[in-house]
PDB file of C-alpha atoms in Angstrom:
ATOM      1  CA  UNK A  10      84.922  39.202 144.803  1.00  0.00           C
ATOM      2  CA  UNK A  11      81.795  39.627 142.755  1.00  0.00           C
ATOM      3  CA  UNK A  12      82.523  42.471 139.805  1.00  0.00           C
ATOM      4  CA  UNK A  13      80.202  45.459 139.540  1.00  0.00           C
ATOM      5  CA  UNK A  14      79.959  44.592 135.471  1.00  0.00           C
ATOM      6  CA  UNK A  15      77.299  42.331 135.113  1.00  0.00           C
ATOM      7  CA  UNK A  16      77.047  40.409 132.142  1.00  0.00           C
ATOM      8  CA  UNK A  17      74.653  42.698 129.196  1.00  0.00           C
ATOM      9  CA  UNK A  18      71.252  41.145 129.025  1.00  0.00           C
ATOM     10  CA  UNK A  19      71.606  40.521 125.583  1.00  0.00           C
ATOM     11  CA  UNK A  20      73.846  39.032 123.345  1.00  0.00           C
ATOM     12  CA  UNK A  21      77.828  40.386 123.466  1.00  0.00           C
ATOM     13  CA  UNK A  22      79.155  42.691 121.183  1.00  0.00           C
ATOM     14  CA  UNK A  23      81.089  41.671 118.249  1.00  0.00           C
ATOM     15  CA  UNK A  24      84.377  42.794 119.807  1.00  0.00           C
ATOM     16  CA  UNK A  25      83.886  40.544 122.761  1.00  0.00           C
ATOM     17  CA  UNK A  26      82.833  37.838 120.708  1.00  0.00           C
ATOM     18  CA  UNK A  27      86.227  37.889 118.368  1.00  0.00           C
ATOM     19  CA  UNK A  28      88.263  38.371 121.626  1.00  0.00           C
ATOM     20  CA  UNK A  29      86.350  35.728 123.573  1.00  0.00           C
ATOM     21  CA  UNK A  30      85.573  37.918 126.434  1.00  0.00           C
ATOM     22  CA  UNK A  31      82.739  39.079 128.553  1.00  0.00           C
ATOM     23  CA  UNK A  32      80.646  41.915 127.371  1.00  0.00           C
ATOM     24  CA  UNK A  33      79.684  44.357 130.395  1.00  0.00           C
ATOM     25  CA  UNK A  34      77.360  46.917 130.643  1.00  0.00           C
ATOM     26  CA  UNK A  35      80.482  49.785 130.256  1.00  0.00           C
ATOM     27  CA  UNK A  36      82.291  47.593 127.450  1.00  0.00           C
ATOM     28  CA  UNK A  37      83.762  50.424 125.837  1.00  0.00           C
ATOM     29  CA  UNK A  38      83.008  49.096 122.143  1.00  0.00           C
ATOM     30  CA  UNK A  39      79.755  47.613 122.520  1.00  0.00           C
ATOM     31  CA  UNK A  40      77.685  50.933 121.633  1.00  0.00           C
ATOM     32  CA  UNK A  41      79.604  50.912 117.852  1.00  0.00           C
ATOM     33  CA  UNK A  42      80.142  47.406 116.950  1.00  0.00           C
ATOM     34  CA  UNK A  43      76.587  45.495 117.544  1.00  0.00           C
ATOM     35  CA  UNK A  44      76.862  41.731 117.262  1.00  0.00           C
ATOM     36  CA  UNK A  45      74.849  41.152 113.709  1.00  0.00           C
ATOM     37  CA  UNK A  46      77.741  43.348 112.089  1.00  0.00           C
ATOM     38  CA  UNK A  47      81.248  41.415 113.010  1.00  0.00           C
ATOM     39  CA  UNK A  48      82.618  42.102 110.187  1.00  0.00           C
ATOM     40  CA  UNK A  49      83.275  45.611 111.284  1.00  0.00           C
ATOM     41  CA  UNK A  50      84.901  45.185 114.636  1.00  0.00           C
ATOM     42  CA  UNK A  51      86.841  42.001 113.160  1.00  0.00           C
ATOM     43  CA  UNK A  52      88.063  44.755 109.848  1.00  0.00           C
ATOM     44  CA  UNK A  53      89.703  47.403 112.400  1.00  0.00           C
ATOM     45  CA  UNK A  54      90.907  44.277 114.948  1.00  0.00           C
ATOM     46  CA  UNK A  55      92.964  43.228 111.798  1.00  0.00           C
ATOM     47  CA  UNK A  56      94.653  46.496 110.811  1.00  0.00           C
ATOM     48  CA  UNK A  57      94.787  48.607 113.875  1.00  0.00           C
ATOM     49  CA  UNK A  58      94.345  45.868 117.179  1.00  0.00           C
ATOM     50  CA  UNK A  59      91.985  46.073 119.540  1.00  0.00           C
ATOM     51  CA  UNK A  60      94.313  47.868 122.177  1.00  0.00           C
ATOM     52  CA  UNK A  61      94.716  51.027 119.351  1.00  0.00           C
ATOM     53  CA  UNK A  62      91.338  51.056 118.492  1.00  0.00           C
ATOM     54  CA  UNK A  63      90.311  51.305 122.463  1.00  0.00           C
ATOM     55  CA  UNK A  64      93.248  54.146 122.822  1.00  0.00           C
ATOM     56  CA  UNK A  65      91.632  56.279 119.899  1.00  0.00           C
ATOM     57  CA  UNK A  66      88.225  55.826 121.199  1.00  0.00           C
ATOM     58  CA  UNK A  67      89.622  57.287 124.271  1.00  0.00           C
ATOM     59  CA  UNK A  68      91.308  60.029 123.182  1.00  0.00           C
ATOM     60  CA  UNK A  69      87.958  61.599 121.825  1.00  0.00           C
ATOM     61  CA  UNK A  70      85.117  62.938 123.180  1.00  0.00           C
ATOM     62  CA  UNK A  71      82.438  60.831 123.457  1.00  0.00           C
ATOM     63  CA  UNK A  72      80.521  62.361 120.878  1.00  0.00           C
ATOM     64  CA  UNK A  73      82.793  62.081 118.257  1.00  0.00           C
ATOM     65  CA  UNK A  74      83.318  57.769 118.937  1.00  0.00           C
ATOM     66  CA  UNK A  75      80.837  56.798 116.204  1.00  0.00           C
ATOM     67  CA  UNK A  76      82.259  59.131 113.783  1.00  0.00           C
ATOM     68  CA  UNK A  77      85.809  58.090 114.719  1.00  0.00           C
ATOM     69  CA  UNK A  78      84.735  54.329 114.548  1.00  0.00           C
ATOM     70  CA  UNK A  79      83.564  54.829 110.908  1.00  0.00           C
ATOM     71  CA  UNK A  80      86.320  56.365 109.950  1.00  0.00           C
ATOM     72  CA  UNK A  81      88.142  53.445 111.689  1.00  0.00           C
ATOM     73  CA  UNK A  82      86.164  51.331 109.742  1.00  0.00           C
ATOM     74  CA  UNK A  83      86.598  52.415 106.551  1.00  0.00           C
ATOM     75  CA  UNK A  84      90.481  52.979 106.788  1.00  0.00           C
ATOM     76  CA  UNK A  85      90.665  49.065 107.728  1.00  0.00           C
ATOM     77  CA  UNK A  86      88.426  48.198 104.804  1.00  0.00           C
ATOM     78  CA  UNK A  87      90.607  50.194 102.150  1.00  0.00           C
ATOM     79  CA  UNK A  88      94.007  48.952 103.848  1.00  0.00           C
ATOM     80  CA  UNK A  89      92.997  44.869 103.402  1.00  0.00           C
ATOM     81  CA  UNK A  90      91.668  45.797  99.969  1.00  0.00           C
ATOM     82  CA  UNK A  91      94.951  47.166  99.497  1.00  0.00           C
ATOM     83  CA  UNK A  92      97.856  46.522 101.716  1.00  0.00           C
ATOM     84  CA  UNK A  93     100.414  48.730  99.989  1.00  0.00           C
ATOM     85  CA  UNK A  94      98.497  51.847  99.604  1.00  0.00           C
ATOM     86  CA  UNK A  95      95.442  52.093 101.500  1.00  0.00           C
ATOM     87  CA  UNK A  96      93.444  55.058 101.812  1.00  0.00           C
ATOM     88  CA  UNK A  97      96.549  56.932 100.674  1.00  0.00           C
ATOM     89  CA  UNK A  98      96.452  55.641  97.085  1.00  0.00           C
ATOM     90  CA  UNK A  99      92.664  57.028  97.223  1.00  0.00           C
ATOM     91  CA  UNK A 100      94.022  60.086  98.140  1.00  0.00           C
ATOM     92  CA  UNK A 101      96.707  60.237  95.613  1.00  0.00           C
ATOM     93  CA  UNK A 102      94.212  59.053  93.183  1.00  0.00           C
ATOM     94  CA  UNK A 103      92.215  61.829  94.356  1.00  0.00           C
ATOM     95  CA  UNK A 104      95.037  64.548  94.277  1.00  0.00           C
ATOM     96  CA  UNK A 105      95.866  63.573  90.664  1.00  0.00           C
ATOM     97  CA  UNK A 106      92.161  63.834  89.372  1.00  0.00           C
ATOM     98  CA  UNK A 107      91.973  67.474  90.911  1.00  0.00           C
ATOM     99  CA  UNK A 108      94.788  68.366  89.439  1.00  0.00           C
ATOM    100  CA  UNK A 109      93.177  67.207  86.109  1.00  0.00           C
ATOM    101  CA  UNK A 110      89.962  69.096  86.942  1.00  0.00           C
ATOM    102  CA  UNK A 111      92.114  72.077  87.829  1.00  0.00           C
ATOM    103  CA  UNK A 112      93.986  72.126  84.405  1.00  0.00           C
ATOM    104  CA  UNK A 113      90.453  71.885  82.503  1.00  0.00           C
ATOM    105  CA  UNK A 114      89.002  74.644  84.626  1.00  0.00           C
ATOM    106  CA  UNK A 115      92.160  76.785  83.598  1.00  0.00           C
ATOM    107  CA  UNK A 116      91.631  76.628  80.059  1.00  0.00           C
ATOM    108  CA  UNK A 117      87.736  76.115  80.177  1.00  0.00           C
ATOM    109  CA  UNK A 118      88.105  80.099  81.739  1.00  0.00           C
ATOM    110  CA  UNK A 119      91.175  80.765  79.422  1.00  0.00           C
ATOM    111  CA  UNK A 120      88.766  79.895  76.221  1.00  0.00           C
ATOM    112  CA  UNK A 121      86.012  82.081  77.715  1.00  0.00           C
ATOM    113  CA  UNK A 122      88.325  84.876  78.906  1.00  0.00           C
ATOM    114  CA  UNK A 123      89.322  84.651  74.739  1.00  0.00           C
ATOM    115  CA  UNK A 124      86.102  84.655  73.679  1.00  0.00           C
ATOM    116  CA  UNK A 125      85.073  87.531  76.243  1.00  0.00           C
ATOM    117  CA  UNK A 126      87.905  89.838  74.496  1.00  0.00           C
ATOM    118  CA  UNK A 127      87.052  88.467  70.898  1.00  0.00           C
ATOM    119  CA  UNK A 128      83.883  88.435  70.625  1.00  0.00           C
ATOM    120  CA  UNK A 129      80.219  90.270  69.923  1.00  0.00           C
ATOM    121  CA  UNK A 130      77.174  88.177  71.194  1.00  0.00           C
ATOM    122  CA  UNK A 131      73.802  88.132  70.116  1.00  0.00           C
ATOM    123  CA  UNK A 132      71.168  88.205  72.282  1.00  0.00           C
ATOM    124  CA  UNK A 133      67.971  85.748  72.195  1.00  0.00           C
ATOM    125  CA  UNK A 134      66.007  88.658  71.192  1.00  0.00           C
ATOM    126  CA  UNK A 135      68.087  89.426  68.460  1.00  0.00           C
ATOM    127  CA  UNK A 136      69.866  92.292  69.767  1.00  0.00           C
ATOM    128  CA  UNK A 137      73.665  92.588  70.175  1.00  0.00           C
ATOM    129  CA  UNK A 138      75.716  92.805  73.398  1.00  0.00           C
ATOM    130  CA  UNK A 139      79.382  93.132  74.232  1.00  0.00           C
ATOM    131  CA  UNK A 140      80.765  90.481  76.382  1.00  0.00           C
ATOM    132  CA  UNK A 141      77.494  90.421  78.495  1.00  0.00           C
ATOM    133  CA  UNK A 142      79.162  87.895  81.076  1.00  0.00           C
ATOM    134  CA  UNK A 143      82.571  89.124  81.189  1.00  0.00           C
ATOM    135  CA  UNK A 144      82.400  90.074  85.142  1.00  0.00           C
ATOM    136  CA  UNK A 145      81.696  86.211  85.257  1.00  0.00           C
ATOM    137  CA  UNK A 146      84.682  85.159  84.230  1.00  0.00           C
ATOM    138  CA  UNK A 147      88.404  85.643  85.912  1.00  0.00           C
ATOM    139  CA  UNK A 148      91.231  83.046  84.719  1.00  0.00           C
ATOM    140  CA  UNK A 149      93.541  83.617  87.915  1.00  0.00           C
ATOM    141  CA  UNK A 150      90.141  82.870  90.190  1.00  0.00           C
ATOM    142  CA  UNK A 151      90.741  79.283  90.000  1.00  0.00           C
ATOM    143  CA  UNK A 152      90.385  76.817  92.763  1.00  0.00           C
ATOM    144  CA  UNK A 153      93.643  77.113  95.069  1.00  0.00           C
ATOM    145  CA  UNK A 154      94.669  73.265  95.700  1.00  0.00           C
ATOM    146  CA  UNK A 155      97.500  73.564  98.415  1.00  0.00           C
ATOM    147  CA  UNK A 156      95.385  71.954 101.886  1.00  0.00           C
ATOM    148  CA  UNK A 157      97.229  68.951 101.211  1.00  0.00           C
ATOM    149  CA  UNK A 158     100.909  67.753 100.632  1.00  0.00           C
ATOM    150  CA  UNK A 159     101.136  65.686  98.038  1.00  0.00           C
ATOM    151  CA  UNK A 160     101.909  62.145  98.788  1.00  0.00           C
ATOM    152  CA  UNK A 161     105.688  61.675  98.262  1.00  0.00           C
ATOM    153  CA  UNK A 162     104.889  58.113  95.406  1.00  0.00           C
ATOM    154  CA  UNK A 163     108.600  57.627  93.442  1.00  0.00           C
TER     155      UNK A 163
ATOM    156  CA  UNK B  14     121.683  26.528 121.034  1.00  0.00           C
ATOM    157  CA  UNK B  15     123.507  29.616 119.464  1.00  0.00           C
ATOM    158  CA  UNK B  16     121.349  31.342 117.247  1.00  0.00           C
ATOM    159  CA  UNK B  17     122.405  32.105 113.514  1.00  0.00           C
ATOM    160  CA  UNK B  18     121.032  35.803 113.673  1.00  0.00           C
ATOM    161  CA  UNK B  19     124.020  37.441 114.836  1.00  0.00           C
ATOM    162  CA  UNK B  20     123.626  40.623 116.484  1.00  0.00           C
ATOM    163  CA  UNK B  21     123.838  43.945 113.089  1.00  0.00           C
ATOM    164  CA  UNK B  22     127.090  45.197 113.427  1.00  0.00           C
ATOM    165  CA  UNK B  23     125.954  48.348 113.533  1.00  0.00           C
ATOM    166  CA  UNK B  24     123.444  50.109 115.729  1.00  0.00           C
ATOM    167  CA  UNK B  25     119.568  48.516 116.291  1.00  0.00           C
ATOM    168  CA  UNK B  26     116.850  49.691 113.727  1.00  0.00           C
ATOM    169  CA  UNK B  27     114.689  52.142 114.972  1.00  0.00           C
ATOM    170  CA  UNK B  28     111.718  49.298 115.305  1.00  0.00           C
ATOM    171  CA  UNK B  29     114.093  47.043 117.773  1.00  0.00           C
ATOM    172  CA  UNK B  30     115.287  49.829 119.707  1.00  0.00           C
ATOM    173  CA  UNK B  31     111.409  50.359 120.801  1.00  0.00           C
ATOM    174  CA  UNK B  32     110.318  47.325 120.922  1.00  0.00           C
ATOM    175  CA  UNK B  33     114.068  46.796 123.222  1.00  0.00           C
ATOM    176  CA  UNK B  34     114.871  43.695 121.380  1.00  0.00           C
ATOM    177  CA  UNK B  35     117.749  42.164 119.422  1.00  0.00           C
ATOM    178  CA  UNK B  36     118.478  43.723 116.035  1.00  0.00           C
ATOM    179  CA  UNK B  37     119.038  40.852 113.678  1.00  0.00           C
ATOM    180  CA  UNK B  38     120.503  40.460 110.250  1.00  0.00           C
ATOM    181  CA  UNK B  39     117.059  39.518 109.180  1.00  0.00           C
ATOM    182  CA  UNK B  40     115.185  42.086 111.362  1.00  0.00           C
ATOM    183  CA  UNK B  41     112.205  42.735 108.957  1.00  0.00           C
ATOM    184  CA  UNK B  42     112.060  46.158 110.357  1.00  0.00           C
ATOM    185  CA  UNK B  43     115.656  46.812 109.750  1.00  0.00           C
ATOM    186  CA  UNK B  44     115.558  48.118 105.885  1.00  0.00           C
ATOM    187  CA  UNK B  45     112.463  50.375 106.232  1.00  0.00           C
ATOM    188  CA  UNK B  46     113.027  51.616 110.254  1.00  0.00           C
ATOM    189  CA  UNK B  47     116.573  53.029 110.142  1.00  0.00           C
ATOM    190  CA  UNK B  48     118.281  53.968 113.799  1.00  0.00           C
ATOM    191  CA  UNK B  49     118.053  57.800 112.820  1.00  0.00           C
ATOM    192  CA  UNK B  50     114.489  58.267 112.519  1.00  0.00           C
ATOM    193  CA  UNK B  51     112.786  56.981 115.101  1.00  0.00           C
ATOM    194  CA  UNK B  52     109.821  59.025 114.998  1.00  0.00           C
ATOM    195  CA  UNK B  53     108.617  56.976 111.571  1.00  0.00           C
ATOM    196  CA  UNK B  54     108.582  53.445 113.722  1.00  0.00           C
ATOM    197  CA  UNK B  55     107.055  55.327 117.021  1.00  0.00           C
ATOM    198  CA  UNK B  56     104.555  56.026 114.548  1.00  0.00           C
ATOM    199  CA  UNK B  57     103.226  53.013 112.785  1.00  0.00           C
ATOM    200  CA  UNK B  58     103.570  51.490 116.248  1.00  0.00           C
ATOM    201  CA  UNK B  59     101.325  53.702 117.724  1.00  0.00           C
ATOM    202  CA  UNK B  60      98.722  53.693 115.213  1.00  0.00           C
ATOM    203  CA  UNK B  61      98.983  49.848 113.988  1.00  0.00           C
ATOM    204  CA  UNK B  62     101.448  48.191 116.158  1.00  0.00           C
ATOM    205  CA  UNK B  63     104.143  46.710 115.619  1.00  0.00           C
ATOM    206  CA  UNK B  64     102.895  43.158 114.939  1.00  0.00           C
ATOM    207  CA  UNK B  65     100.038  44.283 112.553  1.00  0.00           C
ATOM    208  CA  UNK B  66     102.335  46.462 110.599  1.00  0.00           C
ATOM    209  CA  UNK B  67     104.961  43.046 110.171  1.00  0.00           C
ATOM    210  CA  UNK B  68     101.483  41.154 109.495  1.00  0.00           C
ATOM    211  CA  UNK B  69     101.048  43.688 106.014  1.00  0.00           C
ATOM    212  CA  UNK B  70     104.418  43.612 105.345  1.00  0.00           C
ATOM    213  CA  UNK B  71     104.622  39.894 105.278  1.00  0.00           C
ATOM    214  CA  UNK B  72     101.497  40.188 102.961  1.00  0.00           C
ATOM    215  CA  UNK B  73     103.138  42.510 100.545  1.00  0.00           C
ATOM    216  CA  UNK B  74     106.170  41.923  97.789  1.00  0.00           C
ATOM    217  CA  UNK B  75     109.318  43.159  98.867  1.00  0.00           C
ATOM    218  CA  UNK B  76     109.137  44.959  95.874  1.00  0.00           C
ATOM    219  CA  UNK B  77     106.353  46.960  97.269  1.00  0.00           C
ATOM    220  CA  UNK B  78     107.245  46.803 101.036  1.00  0.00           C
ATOM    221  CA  UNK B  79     108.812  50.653 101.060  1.00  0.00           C
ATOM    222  CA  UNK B  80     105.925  51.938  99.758  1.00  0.00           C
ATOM    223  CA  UNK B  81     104.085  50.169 101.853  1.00  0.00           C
ATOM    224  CA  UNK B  82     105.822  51.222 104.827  1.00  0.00           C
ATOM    225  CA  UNK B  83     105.828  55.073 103.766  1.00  0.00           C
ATOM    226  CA  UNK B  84     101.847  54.861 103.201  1.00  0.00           C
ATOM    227  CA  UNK B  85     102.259  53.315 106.700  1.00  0.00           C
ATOM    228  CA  UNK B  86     103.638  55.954 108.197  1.00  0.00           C
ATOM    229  CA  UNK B  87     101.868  58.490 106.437  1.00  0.00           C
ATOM    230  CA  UNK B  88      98.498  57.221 107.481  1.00  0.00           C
ATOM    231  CA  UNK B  89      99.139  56.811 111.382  1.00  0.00           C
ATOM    232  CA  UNK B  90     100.590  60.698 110.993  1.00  0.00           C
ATOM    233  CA  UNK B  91      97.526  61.602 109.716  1.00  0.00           C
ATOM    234  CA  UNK B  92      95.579  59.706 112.687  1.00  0.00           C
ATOM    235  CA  UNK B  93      97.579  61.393 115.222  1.00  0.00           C
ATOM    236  CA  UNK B  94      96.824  64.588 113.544  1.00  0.00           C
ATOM    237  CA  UNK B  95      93.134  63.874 113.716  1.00  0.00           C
ATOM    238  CA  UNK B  96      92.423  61.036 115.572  1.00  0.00           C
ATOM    239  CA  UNK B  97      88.808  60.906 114.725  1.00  0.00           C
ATOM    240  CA  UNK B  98      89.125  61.135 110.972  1.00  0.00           C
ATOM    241  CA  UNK B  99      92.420  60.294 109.785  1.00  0.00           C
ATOM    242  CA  UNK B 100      93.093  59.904 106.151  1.00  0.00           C
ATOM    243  CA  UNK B 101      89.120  59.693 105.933  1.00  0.00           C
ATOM    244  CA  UNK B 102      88.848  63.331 106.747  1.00  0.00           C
ATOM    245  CA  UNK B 103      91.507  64.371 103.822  1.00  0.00           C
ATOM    246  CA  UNK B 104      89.691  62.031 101.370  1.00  0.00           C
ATOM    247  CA  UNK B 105      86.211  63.708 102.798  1.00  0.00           C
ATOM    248  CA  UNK B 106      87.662  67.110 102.276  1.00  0.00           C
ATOM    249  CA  UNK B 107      89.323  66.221  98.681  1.00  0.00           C
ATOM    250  CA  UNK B 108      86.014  65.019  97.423  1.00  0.00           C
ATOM    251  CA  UNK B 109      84.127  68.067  98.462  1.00  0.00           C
ATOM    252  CA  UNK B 110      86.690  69.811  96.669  1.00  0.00           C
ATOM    253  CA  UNK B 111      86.517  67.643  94.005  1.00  0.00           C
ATOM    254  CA  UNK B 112      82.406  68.289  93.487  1.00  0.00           C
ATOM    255  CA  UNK B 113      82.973  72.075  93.399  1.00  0.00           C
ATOM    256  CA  UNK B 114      85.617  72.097  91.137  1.00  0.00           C
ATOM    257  CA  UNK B 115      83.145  69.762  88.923  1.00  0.00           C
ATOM    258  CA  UNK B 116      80.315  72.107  89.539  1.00  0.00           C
ATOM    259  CA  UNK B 117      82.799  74.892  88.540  1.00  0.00           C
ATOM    260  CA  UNK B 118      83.983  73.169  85.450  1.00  0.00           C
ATOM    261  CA  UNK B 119      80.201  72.295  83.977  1.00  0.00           C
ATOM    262  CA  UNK B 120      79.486  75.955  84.541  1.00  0.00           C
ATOM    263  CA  UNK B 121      82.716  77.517  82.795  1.00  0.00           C
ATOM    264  CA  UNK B 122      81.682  74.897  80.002  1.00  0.00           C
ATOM    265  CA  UNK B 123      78.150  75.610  79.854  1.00  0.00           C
ATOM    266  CA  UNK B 124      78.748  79.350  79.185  1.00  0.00           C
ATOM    267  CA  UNK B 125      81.553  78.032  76.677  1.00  0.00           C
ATOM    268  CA  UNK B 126      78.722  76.939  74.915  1.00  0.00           C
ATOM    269  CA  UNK B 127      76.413  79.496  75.119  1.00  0.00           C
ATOM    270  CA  UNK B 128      79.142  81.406  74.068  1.00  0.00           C
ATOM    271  CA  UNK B 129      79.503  79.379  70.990  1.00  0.00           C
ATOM    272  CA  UNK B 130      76.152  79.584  70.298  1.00  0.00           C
ATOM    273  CA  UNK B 131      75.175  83.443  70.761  1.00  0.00           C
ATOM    274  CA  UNK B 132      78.416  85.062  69.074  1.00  0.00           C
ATOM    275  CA  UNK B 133      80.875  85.882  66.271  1.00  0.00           C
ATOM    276  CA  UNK B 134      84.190  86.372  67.040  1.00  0.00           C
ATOM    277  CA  UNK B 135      86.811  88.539  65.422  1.00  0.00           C
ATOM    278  CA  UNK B 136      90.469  86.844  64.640  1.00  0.00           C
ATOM    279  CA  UNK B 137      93.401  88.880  65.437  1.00  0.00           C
ATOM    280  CA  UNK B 138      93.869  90.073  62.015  1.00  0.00           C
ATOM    281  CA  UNK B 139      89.975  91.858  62.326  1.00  0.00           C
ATOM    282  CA  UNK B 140      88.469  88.797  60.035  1.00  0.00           C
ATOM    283  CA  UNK B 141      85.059  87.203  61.140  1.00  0.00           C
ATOM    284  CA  UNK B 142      84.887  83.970  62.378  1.00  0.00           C
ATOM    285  CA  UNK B 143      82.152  81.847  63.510  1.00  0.00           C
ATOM    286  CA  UNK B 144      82.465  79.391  66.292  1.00  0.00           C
ATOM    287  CA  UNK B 145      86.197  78.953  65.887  1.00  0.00           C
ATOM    288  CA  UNK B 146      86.396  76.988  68.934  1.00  0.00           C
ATOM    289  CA  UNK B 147      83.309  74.509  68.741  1.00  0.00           C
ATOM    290  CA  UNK B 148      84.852  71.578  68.808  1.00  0.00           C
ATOM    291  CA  UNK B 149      86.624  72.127  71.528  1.00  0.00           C
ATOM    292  CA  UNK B 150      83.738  72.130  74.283  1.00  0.00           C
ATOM    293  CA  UNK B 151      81.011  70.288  75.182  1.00  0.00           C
ATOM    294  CA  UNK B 152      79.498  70.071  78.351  1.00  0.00           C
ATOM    295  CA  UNK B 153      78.416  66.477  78.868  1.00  0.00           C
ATOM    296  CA  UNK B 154      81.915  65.619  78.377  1.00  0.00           C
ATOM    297  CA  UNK B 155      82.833  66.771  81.872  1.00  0.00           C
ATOM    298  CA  UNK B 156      85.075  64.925  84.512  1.00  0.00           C
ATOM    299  CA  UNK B 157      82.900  61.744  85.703  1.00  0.00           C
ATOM    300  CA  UNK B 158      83.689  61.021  89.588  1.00  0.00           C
ATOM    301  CA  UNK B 159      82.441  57.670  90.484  1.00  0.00           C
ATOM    302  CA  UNK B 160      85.576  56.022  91.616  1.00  0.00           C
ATOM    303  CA  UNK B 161      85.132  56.888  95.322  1.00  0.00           C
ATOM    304  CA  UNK B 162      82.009  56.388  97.310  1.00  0.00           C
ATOM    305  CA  UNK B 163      81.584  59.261  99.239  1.00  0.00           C
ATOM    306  CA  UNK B 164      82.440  58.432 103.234  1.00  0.00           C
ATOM    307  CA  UNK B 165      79.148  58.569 104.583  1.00  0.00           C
ATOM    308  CA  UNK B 166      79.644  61.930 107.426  1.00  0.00           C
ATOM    309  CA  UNK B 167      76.454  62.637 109.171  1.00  0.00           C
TER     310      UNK B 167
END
């Protein structure tokens, strides 16, 4: 019997190339991984396989398929870059550096909150003011960092 | 021929009992997979499958292979979470973060500055000082993010 999927007019898609199979007109990856990019559909067929990248794709709306290839995409590229960690150590990485930020912010206001209660400033003009940007300035309004667990490294 | 992997003397790993295979003495699965959790394997299997997680961990020193396993695990939670994001959509998130708290920081320090600049402050003991803190701030020396490139979200 003759299938309904006719071959695509033009070239296949770079997941059909890799898994040496026809690409039809509803091949379910051809609309994110075009055939001059094979690199891409080859990164995600090496972490995540073909059959789990074709369950994810179906488990979100249709609209949301390029973003979730992209993401895809860029998982698999962080994961061969580095097999232990992947995007995790970014994200540890990432947690540690706010936390960094976080502390400097503290005492940046701390210093200012000091200065605020210390302190008589001169104007440009010449005049004087008393703590002219004190309602600026609140040490416990810091940025709350708690969206994400930390990443349990020994 | 008899094989030489006897079956564990205890019960399967977690990996063997879903994959419904024999649980050898050198199940690669085995030290990272135990019996009692078997939501970590359903996991990774899920997400990576089973032969593309074995694939990493062959790449890896053994060393490294439990962390590797719990970044593993960690990541395909995440995916299952949010299967269009994943990890991508923490790191996303983090990084936004990471910008204000930057932007926050450069403004606390600027007005450090001007601080610096535009007062005299009093000691505790009711002396004059000026600038006591100078050295301590300067606002080009804020936290530079470049490690990263930003996922590129519409």
């Amino acid at each position: 019997m003759k299938s309904h999927q006719e071959p695509r007019s033009g070239s296949s898609c770079a997941a059909c190339k890799l898994l040496k199979r026809r690409c039809t007109p509803s091949c379910q990856f051809a609309p994110y991984f075009r055939s001059d990019e094979p690199n891409k559909f080859a990164k995600v067929h090496k972490v995540f396989g073909a059959s789990n990248v074709s369950k994810i794709l179906n488990e979100v709306p249709e609209e949301q398929r390029e973003d979730a290839v992209n993401s895809l995409v860029y998982e698999a590229d962080v994961r061969l870059k580095d097999p232990v960690y992947g995007c995790i150590g970014a994200i540890a990485s990432l947690q540690k550096k706010m936390i960094e930020l976080q502390d400097d912010l503290i005492l940046a206001r701390a210093r200012l909150a000091y200065y605020v209660d210390h302190t008589v400033s001169f104007s440009d003009d010449g005049g004087v003011n008393m703590c002219p940007m004190v309602e600026a300035f609140n040490v416990q309004d810091c940025f709350s960092f708690d969206q994400f667990s930390q990443f349990p490294f020994p």
